[in-house]
GROMACS .gro file of C-alpha atoms in nm:
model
   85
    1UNK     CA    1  -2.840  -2.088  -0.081
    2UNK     CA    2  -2.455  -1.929   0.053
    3UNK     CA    3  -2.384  -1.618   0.045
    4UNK     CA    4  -2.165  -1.517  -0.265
    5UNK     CA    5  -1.977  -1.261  -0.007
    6UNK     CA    6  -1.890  -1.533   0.216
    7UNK     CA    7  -1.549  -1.625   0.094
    8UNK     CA    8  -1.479  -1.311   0.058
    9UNK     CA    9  -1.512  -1.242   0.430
   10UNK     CA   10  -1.359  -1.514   0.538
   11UNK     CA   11  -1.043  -1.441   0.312
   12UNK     CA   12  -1.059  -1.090   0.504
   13UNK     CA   13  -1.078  -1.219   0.833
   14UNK     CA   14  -0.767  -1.448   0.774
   15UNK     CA   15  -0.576  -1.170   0.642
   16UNK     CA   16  -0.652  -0.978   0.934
   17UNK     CA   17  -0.590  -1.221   1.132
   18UNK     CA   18  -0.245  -1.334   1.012
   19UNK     CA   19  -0.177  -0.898   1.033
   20UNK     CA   20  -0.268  -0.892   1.383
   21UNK     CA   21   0.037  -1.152   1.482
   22UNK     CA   22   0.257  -0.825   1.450
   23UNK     CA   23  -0.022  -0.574   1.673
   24UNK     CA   24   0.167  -0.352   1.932
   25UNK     CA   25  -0.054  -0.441   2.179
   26UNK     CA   26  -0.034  -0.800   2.137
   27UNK     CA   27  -0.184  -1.097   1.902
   28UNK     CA   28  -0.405  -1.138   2.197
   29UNK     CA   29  -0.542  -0.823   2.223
   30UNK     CA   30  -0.595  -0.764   1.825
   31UNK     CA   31  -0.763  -1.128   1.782
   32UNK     CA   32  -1.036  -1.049   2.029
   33UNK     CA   33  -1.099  -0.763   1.889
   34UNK     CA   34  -1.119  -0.855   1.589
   35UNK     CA   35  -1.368  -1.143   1.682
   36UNK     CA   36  -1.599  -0.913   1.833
   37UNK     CA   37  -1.595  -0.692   1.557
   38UNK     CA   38  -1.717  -0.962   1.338
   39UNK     CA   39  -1.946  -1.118   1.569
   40UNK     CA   40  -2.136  -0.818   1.622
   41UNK     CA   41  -2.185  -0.808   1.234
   42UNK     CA   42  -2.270  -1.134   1.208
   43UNK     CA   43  -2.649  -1.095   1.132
   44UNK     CA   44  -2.591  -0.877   0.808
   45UNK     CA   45  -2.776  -0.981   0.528
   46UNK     CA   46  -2.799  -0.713   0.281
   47UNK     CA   47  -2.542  -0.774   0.019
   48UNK     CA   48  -2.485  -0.328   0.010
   49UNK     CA   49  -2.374  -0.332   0.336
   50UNK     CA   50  -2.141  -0.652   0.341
   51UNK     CA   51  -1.964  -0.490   0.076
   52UNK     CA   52  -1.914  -0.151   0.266
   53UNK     CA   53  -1.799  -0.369   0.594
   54UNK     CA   54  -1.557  -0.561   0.347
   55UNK     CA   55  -1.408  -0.214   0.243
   56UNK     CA   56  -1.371  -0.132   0.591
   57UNK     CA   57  -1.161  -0.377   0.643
   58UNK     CA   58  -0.951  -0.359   0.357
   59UNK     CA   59  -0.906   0.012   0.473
   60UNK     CA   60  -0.782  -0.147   0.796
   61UNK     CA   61  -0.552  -0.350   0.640
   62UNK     CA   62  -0.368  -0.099   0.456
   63UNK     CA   63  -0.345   0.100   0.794
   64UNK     CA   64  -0.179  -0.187   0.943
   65UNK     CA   65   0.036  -0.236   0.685
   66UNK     CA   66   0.123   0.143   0.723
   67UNK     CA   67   0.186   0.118   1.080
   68UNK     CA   68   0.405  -0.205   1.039
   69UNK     CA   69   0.639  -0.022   0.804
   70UNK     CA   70   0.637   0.274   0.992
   71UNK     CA   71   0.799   0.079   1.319
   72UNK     CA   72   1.006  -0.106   1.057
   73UNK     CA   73   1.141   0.240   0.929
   74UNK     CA   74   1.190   0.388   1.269
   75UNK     CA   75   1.377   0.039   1.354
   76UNK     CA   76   1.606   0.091   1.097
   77UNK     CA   77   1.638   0.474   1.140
   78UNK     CA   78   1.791   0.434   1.510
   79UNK     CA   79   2.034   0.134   1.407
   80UNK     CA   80   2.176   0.343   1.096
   81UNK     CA   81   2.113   0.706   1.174
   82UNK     CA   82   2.282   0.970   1.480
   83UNK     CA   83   2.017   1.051   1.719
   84UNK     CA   84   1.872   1.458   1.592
   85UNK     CA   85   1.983   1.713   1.813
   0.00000   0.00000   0.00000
């Protein structure tokens, strides 16, 4: 029998995935991370706990939407906006 959380976990990997394209530190960097994140959680069963991991990283993908608009804003801040003295 699969795991009803699967999908869901896989949907969250892609989306973090697809977010890490943008990563300051590089794609590179973010998608091995991100692998050995979920690798090392690879052997949860309990259905309590997948669901807490799944928040988790729906928490990180707000943050990293947060940080992505943040550069964006700071982007368009220096083009349209005198340096503060």
């Amino acid at each position: 029998m699969a795991n009803p959380l699967r999908g869901e976990v896989i949907k969250l990997y892609k989306n973090l995935l697809y977010l890490g394209r943008e990563y300051p530190k590089g794609s590179a960097y973010f998608r091995d991370r991100l692998k050995s994140a979920f690798m090392k959680n690879k052997d949860v069963t309990d259905p309590e706990q997948i669901k807490k991991l799944v928040a988790r990283g729906d928490f990180v993908i707000k943050e990293l939407e947060a940080l992505y608009f943040l550069r964006k804003y700071r982007a368009m801040k220096k083009r349209y906006y005198e340096p503060e003295k």
